[in-house]
GROMACS .gro file of C-alpha atoms in nm:
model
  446
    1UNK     CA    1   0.517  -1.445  -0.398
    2UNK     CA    2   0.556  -1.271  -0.732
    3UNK     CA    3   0.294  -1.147  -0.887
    4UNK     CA    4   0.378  -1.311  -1.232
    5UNK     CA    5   0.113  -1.434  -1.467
    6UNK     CA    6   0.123  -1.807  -1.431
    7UNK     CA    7   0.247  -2.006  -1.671
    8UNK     CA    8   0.131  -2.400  -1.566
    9UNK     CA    9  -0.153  -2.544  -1.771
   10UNK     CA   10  -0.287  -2.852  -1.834
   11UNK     CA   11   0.014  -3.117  -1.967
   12UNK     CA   12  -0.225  -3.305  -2.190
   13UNK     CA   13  -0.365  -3.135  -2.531
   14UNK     CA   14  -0.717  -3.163  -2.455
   15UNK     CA   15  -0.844  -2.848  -2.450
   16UNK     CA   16  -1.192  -2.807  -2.148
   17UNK     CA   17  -1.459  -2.584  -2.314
   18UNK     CA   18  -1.403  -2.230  -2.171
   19UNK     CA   19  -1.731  -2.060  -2.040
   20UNK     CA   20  -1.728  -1.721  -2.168
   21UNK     CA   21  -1.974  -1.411  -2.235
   22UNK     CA   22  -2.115  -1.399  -2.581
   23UNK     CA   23  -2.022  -1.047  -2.667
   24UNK     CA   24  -1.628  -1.172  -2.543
   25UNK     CA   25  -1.366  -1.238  -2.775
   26UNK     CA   26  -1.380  -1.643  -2.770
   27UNK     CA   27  -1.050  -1.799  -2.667
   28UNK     CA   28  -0.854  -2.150  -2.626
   29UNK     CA   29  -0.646  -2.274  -2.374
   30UNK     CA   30  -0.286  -2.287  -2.419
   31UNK     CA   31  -0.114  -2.647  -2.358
   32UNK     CA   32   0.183  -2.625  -2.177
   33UNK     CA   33   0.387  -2.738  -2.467
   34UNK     CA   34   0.274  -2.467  -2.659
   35UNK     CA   35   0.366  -2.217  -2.379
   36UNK     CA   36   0.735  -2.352  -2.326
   37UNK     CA   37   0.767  -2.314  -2.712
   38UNK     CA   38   0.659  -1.918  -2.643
   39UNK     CA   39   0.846  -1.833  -2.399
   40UNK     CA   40   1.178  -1.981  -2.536
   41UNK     CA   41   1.127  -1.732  -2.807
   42UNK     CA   42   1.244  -1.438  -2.502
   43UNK     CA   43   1.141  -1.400  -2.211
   44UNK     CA   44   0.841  -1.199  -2.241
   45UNK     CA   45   0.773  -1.431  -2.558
   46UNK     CA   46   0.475  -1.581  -2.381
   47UNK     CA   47   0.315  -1.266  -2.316
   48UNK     CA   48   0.400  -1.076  -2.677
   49UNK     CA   49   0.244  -1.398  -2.840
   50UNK     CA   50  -0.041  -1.356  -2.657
   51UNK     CA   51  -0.093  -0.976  -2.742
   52UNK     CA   52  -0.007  -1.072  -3.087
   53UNK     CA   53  -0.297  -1.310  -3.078
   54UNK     CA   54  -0.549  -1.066  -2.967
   55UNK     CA   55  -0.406  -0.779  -3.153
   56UNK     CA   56  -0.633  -0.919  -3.487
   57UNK     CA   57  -0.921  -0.728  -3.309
   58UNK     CA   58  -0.896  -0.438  -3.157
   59UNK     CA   59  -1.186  -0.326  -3.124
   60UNK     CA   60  -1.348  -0.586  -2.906
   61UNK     CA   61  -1.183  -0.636  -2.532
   62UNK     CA   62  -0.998  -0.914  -2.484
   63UNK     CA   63  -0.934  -1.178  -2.194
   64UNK     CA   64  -0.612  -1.383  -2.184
   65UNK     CA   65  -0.698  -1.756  -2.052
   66UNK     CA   66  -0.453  -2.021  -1.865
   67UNK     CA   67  -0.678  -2.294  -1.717
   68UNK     CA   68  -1.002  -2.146  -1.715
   69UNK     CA   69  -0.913  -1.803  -1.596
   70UNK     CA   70  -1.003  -1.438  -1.812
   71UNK     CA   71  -0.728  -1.199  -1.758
   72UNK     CA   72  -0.860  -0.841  -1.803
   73UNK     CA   73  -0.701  -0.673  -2.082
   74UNK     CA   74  -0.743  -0.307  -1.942
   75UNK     CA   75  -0.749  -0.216  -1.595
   76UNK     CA   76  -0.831   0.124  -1.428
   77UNK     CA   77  -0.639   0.229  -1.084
   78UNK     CA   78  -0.824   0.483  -0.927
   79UNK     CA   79  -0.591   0.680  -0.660
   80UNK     CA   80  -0.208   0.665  -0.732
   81UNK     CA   81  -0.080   0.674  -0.374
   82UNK     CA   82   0.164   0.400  -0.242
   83UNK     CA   83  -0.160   0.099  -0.274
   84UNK     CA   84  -0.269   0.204  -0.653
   85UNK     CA   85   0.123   0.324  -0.757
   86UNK     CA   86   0.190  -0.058  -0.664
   87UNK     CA   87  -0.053  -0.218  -0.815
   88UNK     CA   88  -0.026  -0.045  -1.179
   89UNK     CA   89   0.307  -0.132  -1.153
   90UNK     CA   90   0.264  -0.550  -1.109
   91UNK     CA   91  -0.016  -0.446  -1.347
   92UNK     CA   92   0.186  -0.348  -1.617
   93UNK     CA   93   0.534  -0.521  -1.575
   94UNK     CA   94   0.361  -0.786  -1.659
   95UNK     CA   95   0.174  -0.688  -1.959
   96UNK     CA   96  -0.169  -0.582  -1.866
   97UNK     CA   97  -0.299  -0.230  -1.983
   98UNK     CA   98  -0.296   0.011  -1.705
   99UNK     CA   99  -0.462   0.355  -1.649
  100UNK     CA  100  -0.408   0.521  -1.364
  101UNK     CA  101  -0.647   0.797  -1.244
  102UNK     CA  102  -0.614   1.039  -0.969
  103UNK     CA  103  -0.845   1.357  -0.889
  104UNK     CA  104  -0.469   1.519  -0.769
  105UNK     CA  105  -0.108   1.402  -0.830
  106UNK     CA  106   0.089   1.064  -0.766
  107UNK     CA  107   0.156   1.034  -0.388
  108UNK     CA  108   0.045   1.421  -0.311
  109UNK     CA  109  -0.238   1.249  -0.091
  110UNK     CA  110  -0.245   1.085   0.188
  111UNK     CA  111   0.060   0.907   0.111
  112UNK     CA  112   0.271   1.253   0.118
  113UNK     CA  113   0.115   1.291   0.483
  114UNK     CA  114   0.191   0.952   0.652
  115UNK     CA  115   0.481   0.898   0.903
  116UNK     CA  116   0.611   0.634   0.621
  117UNK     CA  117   0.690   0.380   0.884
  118UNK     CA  118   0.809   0.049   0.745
  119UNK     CA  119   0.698  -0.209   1.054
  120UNK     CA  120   0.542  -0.502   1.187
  121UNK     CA  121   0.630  -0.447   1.544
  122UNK     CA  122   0.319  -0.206   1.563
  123UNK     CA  123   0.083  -0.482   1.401
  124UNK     CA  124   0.064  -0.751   1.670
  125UNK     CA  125  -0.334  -0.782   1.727
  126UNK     CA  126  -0.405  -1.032   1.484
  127UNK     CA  127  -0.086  -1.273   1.353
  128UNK     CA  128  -0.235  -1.291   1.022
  129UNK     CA  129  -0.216  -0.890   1.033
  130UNK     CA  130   0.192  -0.888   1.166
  131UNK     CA  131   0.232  -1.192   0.880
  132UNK     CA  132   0.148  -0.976   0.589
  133UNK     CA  133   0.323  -0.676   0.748
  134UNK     CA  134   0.611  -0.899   0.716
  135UNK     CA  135   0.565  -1.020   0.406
  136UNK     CA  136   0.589  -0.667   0.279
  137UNK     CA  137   0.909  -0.543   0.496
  138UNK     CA  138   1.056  -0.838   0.309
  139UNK     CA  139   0.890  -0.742  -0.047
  140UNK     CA  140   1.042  -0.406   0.010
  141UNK     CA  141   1.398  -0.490   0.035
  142UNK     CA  142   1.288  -0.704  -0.328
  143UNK     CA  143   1.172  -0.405  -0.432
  144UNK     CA  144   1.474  -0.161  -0.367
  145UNK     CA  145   1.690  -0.432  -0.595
  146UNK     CA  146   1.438  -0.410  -0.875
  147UNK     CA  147   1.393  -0.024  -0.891
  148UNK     CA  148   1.672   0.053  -0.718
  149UNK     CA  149   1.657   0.267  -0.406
  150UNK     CA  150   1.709   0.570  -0.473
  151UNK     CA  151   1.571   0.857  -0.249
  152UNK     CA  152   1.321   0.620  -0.153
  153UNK     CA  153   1.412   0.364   0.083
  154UNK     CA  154   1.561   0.411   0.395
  155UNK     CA  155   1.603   0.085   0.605
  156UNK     CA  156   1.797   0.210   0.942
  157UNK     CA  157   1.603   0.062   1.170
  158UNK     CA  158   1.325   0.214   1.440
  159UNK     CA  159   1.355   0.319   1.828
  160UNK     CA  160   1.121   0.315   2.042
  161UNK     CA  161   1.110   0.411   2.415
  162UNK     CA  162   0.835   0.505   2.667
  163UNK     CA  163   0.801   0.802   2.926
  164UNK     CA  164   0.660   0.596   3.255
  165UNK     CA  165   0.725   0.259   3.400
  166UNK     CA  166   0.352   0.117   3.296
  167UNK     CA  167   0.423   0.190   2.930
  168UNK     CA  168   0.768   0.072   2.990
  169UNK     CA  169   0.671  -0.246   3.075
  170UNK     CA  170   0.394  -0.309   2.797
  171UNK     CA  171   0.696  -0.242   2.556
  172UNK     CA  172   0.896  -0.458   2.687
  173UNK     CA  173   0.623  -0.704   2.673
  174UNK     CA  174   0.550  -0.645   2.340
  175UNK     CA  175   0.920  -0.710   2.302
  176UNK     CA  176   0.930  -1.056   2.404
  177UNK     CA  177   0.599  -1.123   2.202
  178UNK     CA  178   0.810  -1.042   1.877
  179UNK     CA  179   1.120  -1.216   1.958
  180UNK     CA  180   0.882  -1.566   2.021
  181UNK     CA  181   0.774  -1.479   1.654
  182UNK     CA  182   1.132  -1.458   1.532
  183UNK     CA  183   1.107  -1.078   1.489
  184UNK     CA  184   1.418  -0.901   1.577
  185UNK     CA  185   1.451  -0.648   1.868
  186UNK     CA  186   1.762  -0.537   2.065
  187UNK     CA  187   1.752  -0.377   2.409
  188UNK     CA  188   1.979  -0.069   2.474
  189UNK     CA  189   2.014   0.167   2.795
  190UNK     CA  190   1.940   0.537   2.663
  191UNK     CA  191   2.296   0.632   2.703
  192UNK     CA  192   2.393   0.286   2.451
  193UNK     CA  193   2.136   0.438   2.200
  194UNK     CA  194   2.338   0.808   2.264
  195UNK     CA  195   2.656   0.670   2.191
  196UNK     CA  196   2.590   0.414   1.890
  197UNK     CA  197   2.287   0.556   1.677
  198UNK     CA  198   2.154   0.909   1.775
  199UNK     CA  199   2.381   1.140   1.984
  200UNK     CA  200   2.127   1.448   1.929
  201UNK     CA  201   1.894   1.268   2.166
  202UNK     CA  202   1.815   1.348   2.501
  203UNK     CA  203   1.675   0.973   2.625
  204UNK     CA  204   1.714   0.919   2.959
  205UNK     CA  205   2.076   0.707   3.010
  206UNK     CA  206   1.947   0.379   3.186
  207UNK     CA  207   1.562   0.357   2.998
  208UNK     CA  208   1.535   0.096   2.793
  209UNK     CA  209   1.496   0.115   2.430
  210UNK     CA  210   1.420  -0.101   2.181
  211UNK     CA  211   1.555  -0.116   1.816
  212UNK     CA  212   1.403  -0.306   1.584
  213UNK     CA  213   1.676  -0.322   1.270
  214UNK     CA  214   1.502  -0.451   1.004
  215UNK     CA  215   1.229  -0.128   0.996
  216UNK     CA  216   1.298   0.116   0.819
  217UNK     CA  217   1.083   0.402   0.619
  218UNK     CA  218   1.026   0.523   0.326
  219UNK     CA  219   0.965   0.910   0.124
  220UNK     CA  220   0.611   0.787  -0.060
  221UNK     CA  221   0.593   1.065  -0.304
  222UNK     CA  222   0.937   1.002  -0.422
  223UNK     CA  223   0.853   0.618  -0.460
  224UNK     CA  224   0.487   0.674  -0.584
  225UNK     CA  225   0.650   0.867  -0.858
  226UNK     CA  226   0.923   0.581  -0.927
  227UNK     CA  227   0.647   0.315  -0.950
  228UNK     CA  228   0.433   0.558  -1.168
  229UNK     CA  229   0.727   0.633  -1.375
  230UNK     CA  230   0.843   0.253  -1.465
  231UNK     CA  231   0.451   0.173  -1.551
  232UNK     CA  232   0.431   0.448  -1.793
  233UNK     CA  233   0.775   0.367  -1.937
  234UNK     CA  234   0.579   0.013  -2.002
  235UNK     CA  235   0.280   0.154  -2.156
  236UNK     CA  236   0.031   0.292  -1.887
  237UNK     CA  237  -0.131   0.532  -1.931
  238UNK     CA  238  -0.200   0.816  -1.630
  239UNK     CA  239  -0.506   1.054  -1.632
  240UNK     CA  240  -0.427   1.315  -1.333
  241UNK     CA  241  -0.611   1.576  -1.180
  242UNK     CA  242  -0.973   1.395  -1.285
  243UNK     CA  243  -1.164   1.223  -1.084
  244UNK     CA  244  -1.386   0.911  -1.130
  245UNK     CA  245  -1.749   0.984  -1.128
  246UNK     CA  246  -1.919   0.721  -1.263
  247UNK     CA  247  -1.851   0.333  -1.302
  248UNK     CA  248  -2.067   0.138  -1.594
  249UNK     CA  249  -2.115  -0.202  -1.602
  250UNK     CA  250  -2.276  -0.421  -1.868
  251UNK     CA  251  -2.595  -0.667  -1.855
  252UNK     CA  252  -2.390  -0.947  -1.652
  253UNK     CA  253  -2.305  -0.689  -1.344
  254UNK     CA  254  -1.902  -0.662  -1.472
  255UNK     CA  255  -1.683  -0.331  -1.513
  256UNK     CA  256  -1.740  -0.216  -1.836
  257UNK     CA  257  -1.673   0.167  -1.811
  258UNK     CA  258  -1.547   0.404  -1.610
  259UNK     CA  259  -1.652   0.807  -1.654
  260UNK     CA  260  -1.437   1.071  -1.537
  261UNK     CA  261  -1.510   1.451  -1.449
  262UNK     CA  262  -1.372   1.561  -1.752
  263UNK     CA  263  -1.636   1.402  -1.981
  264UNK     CA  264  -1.424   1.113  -2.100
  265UNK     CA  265  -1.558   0.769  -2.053
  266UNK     CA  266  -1.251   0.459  -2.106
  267UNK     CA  267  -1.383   0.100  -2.184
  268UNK     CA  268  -1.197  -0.109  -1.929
  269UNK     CA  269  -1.242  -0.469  -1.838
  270UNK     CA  270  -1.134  -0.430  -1.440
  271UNK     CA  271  -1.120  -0.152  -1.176
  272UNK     CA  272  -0.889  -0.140  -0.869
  273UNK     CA  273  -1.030   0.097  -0.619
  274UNK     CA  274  -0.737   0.204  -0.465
  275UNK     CA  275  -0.910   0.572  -0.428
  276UNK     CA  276  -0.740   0.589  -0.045
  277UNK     CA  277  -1.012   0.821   0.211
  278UNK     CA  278  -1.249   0.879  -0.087
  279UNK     CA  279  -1.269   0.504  -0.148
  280UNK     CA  280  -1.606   0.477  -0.004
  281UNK     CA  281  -1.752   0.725  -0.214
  282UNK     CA  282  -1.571   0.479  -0.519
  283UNK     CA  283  -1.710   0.175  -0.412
  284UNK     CA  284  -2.061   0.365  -0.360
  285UNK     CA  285  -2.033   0.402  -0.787
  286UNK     CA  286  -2.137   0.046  -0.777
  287UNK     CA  287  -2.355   0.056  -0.537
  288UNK     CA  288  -2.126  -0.101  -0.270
  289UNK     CA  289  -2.111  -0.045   0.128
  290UNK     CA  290  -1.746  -0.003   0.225
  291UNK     CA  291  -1.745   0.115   0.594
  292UNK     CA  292  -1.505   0.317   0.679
  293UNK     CA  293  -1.365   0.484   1.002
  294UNK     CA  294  -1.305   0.839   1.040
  295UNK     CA  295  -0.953   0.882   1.189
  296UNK     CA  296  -0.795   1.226   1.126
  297UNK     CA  297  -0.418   1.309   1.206
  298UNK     CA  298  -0.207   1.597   1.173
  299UNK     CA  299   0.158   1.592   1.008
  300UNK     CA  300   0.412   1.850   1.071
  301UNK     CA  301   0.729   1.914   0.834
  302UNK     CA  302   1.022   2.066   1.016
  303UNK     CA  303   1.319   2.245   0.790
  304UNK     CA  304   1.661   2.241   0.923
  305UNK     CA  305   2.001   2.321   0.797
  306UNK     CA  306   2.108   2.008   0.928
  307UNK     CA  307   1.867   1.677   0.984
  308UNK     CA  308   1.951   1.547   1.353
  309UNK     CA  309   1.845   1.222   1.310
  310UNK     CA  310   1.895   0.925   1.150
  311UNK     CA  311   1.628   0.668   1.164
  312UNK     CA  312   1.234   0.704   1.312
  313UNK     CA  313   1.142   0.717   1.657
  314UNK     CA  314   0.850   0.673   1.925
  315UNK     CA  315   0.962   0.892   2.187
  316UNK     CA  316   0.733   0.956   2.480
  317UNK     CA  317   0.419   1.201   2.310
  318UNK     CA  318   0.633   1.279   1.995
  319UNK     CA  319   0.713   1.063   1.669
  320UNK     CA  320   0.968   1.192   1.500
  321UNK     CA  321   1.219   1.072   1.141
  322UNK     CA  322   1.395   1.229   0.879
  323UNK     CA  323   1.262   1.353   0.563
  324UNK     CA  324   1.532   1.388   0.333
  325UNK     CA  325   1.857   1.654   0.332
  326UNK     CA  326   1.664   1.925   0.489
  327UNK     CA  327   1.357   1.822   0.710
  328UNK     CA  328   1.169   1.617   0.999
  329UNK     CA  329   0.858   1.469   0.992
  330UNK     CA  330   0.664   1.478   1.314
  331UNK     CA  331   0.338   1.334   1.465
  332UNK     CA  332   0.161   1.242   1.772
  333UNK     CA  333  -0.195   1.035   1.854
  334UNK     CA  334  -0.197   1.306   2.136
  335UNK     CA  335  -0.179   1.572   1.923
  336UNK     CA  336  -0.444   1.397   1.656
  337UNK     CA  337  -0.668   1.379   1.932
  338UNK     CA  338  -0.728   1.741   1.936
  339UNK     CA  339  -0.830   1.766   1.567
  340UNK     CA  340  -1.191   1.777   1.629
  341UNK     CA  341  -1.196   2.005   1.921
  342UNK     CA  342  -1.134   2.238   1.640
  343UNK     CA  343  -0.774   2.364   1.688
  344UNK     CA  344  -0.603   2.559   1.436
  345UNK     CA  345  -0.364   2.304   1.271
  346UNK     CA  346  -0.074   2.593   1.292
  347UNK     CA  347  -0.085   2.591   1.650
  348UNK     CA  348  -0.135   2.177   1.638
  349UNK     CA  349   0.229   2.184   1.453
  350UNK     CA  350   0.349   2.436   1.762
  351UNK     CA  351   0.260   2.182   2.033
  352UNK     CA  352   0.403   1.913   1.814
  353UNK     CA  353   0.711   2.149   1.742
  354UNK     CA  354   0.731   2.176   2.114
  355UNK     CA  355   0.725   1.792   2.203
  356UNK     CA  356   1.033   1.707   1.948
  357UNK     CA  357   1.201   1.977   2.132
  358UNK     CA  358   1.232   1.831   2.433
  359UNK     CA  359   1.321   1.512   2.275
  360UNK     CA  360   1.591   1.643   2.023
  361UNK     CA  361   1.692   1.994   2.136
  362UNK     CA  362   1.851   2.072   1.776
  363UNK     CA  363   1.551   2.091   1.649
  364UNK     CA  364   1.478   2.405   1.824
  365UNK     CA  365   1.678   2.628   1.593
  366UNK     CA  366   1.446   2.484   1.295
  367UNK     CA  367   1.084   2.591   1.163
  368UNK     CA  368   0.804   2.449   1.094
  369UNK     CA  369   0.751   2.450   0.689
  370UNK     CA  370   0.443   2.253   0.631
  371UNK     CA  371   0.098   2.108   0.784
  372UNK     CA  372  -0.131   1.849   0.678
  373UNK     CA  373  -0.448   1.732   0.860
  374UNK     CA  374  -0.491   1.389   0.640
  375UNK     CA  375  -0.788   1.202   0.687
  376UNK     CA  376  -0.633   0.766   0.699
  377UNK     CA  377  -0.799   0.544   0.464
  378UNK     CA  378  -0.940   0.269   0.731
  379UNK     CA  379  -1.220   0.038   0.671
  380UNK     CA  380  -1.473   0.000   0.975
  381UNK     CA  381  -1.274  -0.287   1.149
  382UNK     CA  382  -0.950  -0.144   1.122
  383UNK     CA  383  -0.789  -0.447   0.900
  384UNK     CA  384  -0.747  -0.423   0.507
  385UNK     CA  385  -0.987  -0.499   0.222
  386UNK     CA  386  -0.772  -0.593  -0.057
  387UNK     CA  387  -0.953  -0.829  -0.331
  388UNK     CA  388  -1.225  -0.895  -0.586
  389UNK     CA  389  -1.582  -0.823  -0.479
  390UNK     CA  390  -1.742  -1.116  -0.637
  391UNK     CA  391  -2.094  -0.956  -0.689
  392UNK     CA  392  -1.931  -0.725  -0.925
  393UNK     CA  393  -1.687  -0.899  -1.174
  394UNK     CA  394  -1.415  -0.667  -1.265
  395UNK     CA  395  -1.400  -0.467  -0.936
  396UNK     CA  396  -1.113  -0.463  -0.650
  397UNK     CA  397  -1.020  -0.332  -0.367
  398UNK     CA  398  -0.688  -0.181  -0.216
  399UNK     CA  399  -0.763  -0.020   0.084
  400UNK     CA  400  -0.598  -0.014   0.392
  401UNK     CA  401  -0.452   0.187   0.692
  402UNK     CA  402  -0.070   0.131   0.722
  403UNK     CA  403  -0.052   0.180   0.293
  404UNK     CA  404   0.323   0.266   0.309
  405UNK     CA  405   0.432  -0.062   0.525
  406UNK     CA  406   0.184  -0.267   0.315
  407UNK     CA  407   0.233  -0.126  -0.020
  408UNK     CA  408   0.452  -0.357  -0.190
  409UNK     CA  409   0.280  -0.699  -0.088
  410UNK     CA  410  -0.079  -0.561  -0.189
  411UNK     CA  411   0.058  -0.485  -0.509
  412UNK     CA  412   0.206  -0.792  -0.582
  413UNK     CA  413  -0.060  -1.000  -0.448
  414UNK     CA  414  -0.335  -0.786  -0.598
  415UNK     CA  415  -0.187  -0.804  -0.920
  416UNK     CA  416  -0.160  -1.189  -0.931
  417UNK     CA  417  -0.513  -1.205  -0.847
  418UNK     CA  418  -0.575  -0.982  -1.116
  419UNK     CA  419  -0.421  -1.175  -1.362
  420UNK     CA  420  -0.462  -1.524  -1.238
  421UNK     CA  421  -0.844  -1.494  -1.064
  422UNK     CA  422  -0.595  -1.721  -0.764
  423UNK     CA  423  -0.706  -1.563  -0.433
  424UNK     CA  424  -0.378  -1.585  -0.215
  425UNK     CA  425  -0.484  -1.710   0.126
  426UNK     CA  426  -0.219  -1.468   0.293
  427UNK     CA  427  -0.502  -1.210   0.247
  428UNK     CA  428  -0.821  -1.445   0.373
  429UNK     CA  429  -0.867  -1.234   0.634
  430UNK     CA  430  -0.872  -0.903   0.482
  431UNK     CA  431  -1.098  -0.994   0.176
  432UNK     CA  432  -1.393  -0.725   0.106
  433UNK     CA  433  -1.696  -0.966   0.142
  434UNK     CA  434  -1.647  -0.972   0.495
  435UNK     CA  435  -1.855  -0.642   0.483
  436UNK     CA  436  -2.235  -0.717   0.526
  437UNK     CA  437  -2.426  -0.530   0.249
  438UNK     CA  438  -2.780  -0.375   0.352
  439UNK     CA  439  -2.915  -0.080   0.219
  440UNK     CA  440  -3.034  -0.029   0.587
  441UNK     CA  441  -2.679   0.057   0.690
  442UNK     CA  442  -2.555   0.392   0.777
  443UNK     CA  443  -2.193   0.529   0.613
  444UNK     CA  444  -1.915   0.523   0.859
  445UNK     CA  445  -1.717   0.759   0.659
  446UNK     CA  446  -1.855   1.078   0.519
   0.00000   0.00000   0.00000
């Protein structure tokens, strides 16, 4: 569903009386006569009339209105990884004014230190959950033909294979759970995938592997900055390396302000908190309880002369995919797990050196370049909370585990909420009122 600001109104001329703030800019609603004669005029006629029409005075914020909606005229992103990169750029494609704000640079976050794995087959505990994960796969491959794709987007599939016959068959099952919901997976013999897709693998020649072709994954700086890049081109604006530290609103509980650490304070009339691990301490600016878990894991980049492979993996302990020309991304839950038992992250990327090893031997004549321990942005339950908070007009949420996967569907759908106030029911489940608020309740995340 494209996040386009809708254009249906009532057919008749009578006009309902719009209930709006005092101190707001008063407004009518358009007939839909009146907005086929705009947008004949180009195609962004509609929404260059309506700028037009507010342009007579700037110095009050505005509100667009179809039906009875108020379109925010200004909206502040706070964290440009993959969630806020994609929303500012629905944002502002389709006219709204957009400031991003980031304490670091686009994508250098968490984003940077994700295994950028482009699935649904790892999302099967609630179908509403593998739905939207599939709404994005297919949002992605819209998105490649509107930016292009660049050095971004890498659909060649995902393999996936386990070490003992238990895990085996929980794959397998897992398998035939995703074909019944017309997901595809093909079954090859080790020695099949050897041949065919990666002959620098050492998978066992009869175990069963699975290859789901429609995954793929994706470098999230590179497309953070392409997102970042075509918003600005449109008029965004993007405040880096300053943080938000305050959020104002007025006398009706909306988003008025926003203050950041370097002293400036922007009039805005809507703020996406898209602020990734810190957005707890975000939605705490409005005195909001976001619970959050507190999942650490450990990246490792790999330079070689030559990349090995072609696609990602789940091999047995190791998780391994390309990175470009010259590099390897690797990760393992195993290896996460030792995090907090307070093991030096250089000799976390050994053991996970170690595992890919044994799994692609070419890899042993490479070296490890970088190391990350990233804390995952992942609200208490585990699921998204993408949407408005309606205590607090002007305020939304974008925050999710699985950011790179779900990137481009939050940011559409996001956006149209944005602009429309239409709540898509695709995200019922995920909304950020299903959070009980108490000021008796401890902080998950710290």
């Amino acid at each position: 569903m494209s996040a386009t600001v809708p254009s249906r109104a009532r057919t008749d001329s009578a006009v309902r009386p719009l209930q709006l703030e005092p101190d707001r800019l008063r407004l009518r609603l358009w007939t839909q006569p009146e907005i086929d004669a705009h947008r004949a005029l180009s195609p962004n006629g509609l929404m260059a009339c309506w700028q037009r029409e507010f342009a007579r005075d700037p110095g009050r914020r505005a509100f667009v209105s179809v039906g009875c909606v108020q379109r925010p005229e200004r909206v502040a992103v706070i964290g440009v990884g993959i969630l806020g990169a994609s929303v500012g750029w629905n944002l502002s494609r389709h006219g709204a004014a957009v400031v991003f704000i980031d304490a670091g640079q686009p994508g250098e976050g968490v984003t940077n230190w994700s295994f950028s794995w482009v699935n649904a087959s790892n999302k099967t505990e609630r179908r509403s959950y593998f739905d939207l994960n599939v709404a994005s796969m297919a949002a992605y491959r819209e998105l490649a033909g509107t930016i292009g794709p660049g050095s971004w987007w890498h659909p060649s599939g995902h393999l996936r294979w386990a070490g003992d016959s238990a895990a085996e068959a929980k794959l397998l099952e897992t398998a035939e759970l995703l074909a019944g919901w017309d997901y595809r997976v093909e079954v090859y013999t080790g020695a099949e995938v050897r041949r065919r897709l990666e002959p620098a693998l050492t998978v066992p020649g009869r175990t069963p592997v699975l290859f789901y072709p429609d995954e793929a994954w994706v470098h999230g700086r590179h497309l953070v900055g392409r997102l970042v890049g075509r918003a600005v081109e449109s008029g965004a604006e993007h405040r880096s390396g300053t943080a938000v530290c305050d959020i104002g609103t007025g006398a009706d509980g909306s988003i008025r302000t926003v203050t950041l650490s370097d002293g400036s304070r922007l009039d805005v009339d809507a703020v996406v908190n898209a602020a990734g691990p810190s957005a707890s301490q975000v939605a705490g600016l409005i005195t909001r309880h976001l619970p959050m878990c507190r999942e650490p894991g450990v990246v490792t980049r790999i330079g070689c002369a030559q990349v090995p492979v072609h696609r990602a993996m789940h091999a047995p302990h190791i998780e391994i995919r390309p990175d470009g020309d010259a590099s390897v991304v690797l990760h393992s839950r195993e290896v996460d797990a030792l995090i907090d038992t307070g093991e030096d992250p250089a000799e976390l990327a050994r053991l996970l050196h170690e595992s890919a090893k044994h799994v692609v031997p070419e890899l042993g004549n490479s070296r490890i370049a970088q190391t990350r321990v990233a804390h995952r942005p992942i609200p208490a339950d585990g699921f998204p909370s993408v949407g408005a908070v309606p205590s607090v007009p002007g305020y939304y949420e974008a925050v999710s585990h699985s950011g790179i996967t779900l990137g481009p569907v939050i940011g559409r759908l996001l956006a149209s909420e944005i602009l429309s106030g239409k709540r898509d029911k695709m995200l019922a489940d995920f909304r950020p009122e299903r959070f009980p608020q108490s000021e008796n309740l401890p902080h998950i995340h710290d």
